[in-house]
PDB file of C-alpha atoms and ligand atoms in Angstrom:
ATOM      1  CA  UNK A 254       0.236 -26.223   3.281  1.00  0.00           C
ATOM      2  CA  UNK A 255       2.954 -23.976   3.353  1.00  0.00           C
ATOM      3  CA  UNK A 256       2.084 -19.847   3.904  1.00  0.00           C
ATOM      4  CA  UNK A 257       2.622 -17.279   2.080  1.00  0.00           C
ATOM      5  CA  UNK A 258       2.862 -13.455   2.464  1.00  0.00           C
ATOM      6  CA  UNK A 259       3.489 -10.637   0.018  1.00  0.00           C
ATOM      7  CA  UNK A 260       4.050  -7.690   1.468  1.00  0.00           C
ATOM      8  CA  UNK A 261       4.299  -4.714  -0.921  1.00  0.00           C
ATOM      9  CA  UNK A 262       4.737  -1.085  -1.562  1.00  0.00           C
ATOM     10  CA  UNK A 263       4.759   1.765  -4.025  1.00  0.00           C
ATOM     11  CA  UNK A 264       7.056  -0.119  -6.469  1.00  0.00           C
ATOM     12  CA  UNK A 265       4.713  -2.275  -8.112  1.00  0.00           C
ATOM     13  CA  UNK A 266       2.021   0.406  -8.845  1.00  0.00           C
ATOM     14  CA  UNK A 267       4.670   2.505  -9.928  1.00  0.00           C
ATOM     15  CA  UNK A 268       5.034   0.103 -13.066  1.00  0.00           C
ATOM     16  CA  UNK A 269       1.268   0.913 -13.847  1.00  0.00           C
ATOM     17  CA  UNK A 270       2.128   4.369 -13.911  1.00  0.00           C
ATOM     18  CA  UNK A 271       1.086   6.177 -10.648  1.00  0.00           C
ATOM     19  CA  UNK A 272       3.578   8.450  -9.313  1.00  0.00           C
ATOM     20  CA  UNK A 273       5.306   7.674  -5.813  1.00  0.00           C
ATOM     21  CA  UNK A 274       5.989  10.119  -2.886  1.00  0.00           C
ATOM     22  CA  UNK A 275       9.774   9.710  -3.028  1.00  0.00           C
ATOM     23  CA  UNK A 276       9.758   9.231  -6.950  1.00  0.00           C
ATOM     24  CA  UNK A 277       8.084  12.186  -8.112  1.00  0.00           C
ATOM     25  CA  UNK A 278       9.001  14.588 -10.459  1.00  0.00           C
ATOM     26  CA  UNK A 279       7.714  17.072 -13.225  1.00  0.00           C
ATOM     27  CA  UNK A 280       3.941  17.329 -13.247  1.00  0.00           C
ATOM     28  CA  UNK A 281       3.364  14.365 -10.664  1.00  0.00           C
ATOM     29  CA  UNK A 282       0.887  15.412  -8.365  1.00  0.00           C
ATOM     30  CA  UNK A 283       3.470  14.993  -5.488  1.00  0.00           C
ATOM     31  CA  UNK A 284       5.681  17.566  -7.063  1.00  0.00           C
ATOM     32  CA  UNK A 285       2.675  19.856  -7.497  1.00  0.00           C
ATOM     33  CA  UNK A 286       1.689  19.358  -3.400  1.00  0.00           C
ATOM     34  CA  UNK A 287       3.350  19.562  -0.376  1.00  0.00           C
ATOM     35  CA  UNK A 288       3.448  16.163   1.650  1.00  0.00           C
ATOM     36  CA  UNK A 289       4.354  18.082   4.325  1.00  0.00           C
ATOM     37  CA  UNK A 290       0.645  19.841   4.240  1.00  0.00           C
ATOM     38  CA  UNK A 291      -1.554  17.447   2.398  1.00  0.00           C
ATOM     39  CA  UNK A 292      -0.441  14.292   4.397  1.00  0.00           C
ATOM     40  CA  UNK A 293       0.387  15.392   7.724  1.00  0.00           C
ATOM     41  CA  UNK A 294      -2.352  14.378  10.656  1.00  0.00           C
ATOM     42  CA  UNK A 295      -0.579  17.151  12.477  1.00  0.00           C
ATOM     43  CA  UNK A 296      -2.130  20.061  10.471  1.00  0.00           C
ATOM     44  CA  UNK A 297      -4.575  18.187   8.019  1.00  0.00           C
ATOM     45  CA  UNK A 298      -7.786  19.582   9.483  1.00  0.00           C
ATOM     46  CA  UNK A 299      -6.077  23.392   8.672  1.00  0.00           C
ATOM     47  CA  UNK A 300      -5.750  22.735   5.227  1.00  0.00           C
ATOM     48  CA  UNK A 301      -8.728  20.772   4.999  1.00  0.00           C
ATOM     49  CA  UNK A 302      -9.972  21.778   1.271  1.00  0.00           C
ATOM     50  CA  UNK A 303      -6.019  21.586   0.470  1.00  0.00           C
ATOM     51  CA  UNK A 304      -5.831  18.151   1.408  1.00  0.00           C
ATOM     52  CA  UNK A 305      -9.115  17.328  -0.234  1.00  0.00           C
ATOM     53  CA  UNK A 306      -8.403  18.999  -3.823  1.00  0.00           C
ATOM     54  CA  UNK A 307      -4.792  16.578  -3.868  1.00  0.00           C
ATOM     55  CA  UNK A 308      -6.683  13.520  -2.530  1.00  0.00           C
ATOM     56  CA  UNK A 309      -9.971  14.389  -5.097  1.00  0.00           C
ATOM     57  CA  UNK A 310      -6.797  14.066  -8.023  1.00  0.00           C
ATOM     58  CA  UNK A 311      -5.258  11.279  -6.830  1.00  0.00           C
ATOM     59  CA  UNK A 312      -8.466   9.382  -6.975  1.00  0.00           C
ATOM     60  CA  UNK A 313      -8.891  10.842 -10.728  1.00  0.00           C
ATOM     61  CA  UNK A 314      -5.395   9.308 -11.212  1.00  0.00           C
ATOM     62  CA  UNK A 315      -5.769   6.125 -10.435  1.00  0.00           C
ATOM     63  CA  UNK A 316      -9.297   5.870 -12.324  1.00  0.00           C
ATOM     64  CA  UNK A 317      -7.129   6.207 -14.862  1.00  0.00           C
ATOM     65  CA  UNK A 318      -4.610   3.876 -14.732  1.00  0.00           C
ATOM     66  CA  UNK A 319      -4.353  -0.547 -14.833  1.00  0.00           C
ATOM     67  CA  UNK A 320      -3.292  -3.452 -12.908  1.00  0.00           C
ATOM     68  CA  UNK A 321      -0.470  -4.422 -14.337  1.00  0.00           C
ATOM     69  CA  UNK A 322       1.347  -8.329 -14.570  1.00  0.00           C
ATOM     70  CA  UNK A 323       2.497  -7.875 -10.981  1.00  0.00           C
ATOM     71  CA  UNK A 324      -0.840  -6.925  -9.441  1.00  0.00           C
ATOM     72  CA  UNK A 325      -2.264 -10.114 -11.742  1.00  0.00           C
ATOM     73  CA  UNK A 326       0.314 -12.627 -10.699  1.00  0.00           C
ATOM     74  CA  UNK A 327      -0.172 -11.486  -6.888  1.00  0.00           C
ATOM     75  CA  UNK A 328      -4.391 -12.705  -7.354  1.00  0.00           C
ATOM     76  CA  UNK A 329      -3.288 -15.746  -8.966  1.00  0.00           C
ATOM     77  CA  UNK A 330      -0.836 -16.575  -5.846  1.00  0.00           C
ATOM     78  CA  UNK A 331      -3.486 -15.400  -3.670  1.00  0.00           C
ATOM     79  CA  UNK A 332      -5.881 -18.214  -5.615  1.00  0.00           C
ATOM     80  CA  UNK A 333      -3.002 -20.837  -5.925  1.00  0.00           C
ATOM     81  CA  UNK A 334      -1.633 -20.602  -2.496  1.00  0.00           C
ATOM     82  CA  UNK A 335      -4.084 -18.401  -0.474  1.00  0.00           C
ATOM     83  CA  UNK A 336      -1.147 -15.799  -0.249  1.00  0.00           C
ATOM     84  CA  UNK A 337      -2.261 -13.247   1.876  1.00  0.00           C
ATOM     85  CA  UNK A 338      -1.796  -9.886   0.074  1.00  0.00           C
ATOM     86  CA  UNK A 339      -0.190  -6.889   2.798  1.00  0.00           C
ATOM     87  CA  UNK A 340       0.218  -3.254   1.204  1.00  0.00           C
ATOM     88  CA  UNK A 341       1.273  -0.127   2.030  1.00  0.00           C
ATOM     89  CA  UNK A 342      -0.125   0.878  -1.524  1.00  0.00           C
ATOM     90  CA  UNK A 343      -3.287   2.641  -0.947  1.00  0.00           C
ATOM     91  CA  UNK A 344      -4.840   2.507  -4.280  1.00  0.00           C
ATOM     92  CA  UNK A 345      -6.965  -0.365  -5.606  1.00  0.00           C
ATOM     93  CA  UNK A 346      -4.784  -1.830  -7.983  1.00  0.00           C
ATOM     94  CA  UNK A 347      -4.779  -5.788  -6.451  1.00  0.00           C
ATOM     95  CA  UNK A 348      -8.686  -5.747  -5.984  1.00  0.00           C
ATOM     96  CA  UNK A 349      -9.273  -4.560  -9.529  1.00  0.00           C
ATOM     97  CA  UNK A 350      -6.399  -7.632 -10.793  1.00  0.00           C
ATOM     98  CA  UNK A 351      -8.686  -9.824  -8.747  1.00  0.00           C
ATOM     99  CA  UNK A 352      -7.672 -10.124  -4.936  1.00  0.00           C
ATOM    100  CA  UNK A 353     -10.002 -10.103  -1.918  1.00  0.00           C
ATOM    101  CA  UNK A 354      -9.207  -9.201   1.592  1.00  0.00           C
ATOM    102  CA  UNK A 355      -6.050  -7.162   0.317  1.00  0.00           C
ATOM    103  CA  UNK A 356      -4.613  -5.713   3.771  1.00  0.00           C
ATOM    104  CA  UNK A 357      -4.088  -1.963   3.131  1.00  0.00           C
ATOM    105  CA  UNK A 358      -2.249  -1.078   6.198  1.00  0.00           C
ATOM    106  CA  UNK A 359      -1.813   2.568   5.302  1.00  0.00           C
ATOM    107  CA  UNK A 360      -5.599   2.799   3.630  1.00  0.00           C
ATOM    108  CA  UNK A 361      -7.719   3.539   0.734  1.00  0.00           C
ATOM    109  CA  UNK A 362      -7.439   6.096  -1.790  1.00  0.00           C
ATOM    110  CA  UNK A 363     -11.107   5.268  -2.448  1.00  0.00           C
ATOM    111  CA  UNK A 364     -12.530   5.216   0.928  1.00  0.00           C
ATOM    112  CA  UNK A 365     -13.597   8.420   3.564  1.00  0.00           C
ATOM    113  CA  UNK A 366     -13.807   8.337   6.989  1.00  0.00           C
ATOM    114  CA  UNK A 367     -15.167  10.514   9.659  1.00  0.00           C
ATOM    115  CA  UNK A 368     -12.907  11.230  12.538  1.00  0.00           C
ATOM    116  CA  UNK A 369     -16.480  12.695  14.113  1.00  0.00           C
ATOM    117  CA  UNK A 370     -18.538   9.691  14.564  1.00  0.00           C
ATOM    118  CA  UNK A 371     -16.096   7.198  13.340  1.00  0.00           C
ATOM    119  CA  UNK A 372     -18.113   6.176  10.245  1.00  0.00           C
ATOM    120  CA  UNK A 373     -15.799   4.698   7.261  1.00  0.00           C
ATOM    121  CA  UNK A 374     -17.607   4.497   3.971  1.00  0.00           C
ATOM    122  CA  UNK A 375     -16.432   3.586   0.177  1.00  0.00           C
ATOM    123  CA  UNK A 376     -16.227   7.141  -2.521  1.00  0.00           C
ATOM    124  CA  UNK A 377     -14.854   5.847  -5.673  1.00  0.00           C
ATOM    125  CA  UNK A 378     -12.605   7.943  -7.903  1.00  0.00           C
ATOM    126  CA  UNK A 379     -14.982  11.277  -7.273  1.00  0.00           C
ATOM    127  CA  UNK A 380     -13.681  14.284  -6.129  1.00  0.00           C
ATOM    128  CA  UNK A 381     -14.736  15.097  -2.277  1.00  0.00           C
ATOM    129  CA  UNK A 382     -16.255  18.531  -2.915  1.00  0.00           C
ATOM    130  CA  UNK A 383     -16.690  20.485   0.813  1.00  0.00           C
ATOM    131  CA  UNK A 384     -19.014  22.883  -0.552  1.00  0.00           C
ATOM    132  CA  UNK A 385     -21.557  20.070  -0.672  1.00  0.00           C
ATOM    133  CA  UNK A 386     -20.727  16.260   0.513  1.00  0.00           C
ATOM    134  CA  UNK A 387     -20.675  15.827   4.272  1.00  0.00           C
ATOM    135  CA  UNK A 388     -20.646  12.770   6.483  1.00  0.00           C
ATOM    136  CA  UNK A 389     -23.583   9.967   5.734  1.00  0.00           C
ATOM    137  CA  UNK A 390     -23.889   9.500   9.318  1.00  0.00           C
ATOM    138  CA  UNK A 391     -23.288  12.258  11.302  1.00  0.00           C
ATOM    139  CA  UNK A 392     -23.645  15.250   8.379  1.00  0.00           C
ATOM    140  CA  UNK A 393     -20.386  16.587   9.670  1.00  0.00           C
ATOM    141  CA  UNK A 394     -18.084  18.110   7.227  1.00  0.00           C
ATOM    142  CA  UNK A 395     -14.577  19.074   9.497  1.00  0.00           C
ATOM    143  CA  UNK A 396     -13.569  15.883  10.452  1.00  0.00           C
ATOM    144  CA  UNK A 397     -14.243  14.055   7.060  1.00  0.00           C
ATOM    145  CA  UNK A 398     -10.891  12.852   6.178  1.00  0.00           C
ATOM    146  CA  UNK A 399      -9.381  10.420   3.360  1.00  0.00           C
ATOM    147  CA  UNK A 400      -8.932   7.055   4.417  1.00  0.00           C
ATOM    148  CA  UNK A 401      -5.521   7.151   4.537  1.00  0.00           C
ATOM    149  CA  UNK A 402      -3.200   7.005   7.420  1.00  0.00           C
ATOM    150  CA  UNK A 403      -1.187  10.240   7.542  1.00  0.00           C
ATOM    151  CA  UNK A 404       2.162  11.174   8.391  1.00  0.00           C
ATOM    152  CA  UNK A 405       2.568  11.423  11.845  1.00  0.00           C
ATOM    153  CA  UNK A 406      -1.142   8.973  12.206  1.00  0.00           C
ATOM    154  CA  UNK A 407      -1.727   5.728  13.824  1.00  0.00           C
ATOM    155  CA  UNK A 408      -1.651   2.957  11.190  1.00  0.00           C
ATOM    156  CA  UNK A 409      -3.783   0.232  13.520  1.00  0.00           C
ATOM    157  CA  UNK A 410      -2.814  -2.541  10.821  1.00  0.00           C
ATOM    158  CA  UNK A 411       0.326  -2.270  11.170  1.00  0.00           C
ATOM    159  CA  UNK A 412      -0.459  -5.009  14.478  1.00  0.00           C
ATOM    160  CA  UNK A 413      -1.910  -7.746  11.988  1.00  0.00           C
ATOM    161  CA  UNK A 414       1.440  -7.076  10.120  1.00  0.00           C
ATOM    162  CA  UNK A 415       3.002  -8.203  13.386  1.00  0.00           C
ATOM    163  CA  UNK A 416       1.528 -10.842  14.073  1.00  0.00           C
ATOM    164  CA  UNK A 417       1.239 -12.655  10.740  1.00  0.00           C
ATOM    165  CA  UNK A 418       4.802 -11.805  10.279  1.00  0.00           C
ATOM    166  CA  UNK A 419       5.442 -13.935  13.382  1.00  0.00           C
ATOM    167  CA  UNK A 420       2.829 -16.621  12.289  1.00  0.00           C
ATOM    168  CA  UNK A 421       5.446 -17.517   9.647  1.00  0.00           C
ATOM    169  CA  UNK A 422       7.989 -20.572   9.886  1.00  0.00           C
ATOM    170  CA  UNK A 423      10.853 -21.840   8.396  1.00  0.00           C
ATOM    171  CA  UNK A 424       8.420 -23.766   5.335  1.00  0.00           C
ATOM    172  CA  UNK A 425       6.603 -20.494   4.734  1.00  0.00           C
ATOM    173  CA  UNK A 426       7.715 -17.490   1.962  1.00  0.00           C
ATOM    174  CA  UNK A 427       7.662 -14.041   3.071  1.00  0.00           C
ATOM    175  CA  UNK A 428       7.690 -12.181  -0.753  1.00  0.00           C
ATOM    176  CA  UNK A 429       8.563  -7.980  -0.559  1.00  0.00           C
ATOM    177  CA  UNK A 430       8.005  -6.075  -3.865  1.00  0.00           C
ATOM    178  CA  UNK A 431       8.819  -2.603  -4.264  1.00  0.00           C
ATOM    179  CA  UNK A 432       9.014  -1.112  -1.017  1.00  0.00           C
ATOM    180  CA  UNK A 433      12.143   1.388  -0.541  1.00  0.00           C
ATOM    181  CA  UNK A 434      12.527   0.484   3.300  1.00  0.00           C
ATOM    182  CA  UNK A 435      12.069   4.268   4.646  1.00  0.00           C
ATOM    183  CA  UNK A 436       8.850   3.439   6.530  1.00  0.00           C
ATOM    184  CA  UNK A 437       8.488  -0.135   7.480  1.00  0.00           C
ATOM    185  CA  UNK A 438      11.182  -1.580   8.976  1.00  0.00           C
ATOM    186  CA  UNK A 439      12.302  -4.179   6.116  1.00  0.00           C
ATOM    187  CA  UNK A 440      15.541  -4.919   7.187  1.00  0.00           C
ATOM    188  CA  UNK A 441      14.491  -5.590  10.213  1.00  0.00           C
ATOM    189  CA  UNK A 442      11.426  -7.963   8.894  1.00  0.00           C
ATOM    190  CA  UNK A 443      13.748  -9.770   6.916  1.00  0.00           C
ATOM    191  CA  UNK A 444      16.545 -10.705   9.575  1.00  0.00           C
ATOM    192  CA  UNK A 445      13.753 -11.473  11.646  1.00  0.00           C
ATOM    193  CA  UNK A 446      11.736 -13.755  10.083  1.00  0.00           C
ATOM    194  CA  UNK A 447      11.677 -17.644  10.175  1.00  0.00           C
ATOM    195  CA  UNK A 448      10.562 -17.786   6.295  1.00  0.00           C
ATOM    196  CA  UNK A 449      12.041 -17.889   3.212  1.00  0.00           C
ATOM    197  CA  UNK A 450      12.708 -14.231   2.155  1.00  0.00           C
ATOM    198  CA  UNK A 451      12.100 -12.935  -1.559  1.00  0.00           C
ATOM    199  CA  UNK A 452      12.887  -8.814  -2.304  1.00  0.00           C
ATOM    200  CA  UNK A 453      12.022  -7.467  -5.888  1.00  0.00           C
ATOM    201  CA  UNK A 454      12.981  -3.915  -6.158  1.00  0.00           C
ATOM    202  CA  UNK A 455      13.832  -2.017  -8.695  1.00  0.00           C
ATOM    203  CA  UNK A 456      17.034  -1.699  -7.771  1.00  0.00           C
ATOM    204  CA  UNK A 457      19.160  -1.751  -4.435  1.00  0.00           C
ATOM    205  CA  UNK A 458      17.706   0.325  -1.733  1.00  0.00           C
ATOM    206  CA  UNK A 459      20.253   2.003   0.817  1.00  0.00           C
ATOM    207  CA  UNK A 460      17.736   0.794   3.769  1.00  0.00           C
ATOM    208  CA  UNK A 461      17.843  -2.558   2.934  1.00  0.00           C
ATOM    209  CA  UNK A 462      21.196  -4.975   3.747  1.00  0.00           C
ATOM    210  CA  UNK A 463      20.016  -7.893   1.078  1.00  0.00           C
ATOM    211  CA  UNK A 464      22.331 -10.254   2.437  1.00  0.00           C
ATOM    212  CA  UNK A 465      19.437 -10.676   5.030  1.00  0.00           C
ATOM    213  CA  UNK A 466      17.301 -12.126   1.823  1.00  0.00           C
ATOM    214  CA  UNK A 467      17.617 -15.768   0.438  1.00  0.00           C
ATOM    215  CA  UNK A 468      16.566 -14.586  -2.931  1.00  0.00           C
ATOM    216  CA  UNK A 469      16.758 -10.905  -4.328  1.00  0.00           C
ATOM    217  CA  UNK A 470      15.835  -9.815  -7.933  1.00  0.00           C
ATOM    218  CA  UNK A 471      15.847  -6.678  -9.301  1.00  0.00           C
ATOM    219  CA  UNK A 472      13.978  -5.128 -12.088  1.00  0.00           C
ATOM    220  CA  UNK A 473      10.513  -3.818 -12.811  1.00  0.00           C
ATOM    221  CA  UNK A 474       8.109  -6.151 -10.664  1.00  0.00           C
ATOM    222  CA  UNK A 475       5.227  -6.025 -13.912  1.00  0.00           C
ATOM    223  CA  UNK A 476       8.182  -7.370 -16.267  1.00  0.00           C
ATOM    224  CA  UNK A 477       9.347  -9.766 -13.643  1.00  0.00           C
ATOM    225  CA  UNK A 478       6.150 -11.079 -12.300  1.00  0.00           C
ATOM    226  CA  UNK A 479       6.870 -14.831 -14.518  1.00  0.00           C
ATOM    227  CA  UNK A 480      10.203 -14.859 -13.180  1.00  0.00           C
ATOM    228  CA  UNK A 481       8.592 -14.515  -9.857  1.00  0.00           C
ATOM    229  CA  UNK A 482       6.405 -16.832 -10.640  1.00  0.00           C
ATOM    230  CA  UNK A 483       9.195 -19.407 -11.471  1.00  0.00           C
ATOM    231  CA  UNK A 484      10.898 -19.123  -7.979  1.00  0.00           C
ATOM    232  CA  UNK A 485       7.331 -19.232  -6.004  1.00  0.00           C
ATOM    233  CA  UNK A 486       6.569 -22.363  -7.443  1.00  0.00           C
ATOM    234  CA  UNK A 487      10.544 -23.984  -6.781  1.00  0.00           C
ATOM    235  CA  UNK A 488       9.617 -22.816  -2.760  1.00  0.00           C
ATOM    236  CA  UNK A 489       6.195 -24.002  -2.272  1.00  0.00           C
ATOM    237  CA  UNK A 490       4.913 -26.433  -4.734  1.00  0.00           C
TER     238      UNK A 490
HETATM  239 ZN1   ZN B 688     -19.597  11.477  10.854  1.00  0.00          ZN
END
């Protein structure tokens, strides 16, 4: 049986209505923060209730917000076809649509980790108060970080990206959705791959040559997820 991968990005949470770092405007929390501060592994530990109050919101955020048709048709492929789901989304859009074993390759918005003792435990959606939650294993406070990988961080996933990008061949689709091209090398993906090649962004991304695509279709991915759907099915079934 044929593979598939969907690798994704901000994009198609964007369509259930959580703000992106590089489309942010008026009261979205990125407007309100500085990226530079809150998600830099350079100075994190400096601004450490900084980085905690934006990452405490975010988590409020996306309690409050859906999977949408894009997240839902993504479970279904991984059901149909056991597609293997590859984000750099770190919120938990795909699991609550009904996908297991989601690769989050820069994180969780709902998980904590302790740089201390190396621990890595699940929060929720609650705010991270410093005042009085510390570590479960070690009781350390300092070193208690989001589980997110930072700017300027070590993403160790990023190696099964490699190599299950490699494990594809010429039968096999390689699906992007909404991923702008500034920090994983798409272009590069794409021209190098063996499998078929799908992009769905919202619209044309200056990063991203898609003459290196067989298939590219723009539009919002929750609106296009049956069109999607359509051209999945002409590849593999
Ligand atoms: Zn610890």
């Amino acid at each position: 049986m044929p593979q598939m991968i969907l690798l994704t990005g901000s994009g198609i949470s964007a369509d259930s209505g959580l703000d992106t770092f590089r489309s942010s405007g008026g009261q979205s929390l990125w407007a309100l923060y500085d990226a530079d501060v809150v998600c830099n592994y350079e100075v994190w530990e400096e601004n450490f209730e900084l980085v905690h109050e934006f990452y405490s919101k975010r988590r409020v955020e996306l309690a409050g917000v859906e999977p949408n048709a894009a997240h839902k048709m993504a479970a279904e492929w991984q059901k149909r076809y056991g597609a293997e789901l590859i984000t750099q989304n770190v919120d938990d859009l795909f699991e609550r649509a009904g996908a297991r074993d989601v690769v989050h390759v820069h994180g969780r918005l709902t998980g904590l980790r302790c740089l201390s003792c190396e621990a890595q435990w699940d929060w929720g959606y609650r705010p991270f108060n410093p005042a009085e939650h510390r570590c479960p294993c070690c009781g350390g406070l300092h070193e208690v970080k989001p589980d997110v990988v930072f700017f300027g961080e070590r993403a160790p996933l990023y190696q099964r990206l490699w190599e299950r990008l490699d494990s594809l061949s010429h039968e096999d689709l390689l699906m992007i959705i909404g991923t702008s091209g500034n920090v994983l090398p798409i272009a590069g993906i794409a021209r190098h791959t063996r499998a078929v090649t799908v992009l769905s962004n919202l619209e044309p991304e200056p990063t991203i040559p898609e003459n290196y695509f067989d298939h590219v279709i723009h539009g919002r991915a929750a609106e296009l997820a049956p069109r999607l759907d359509e051209l999945v099915k002409k590849i593999l079934d």
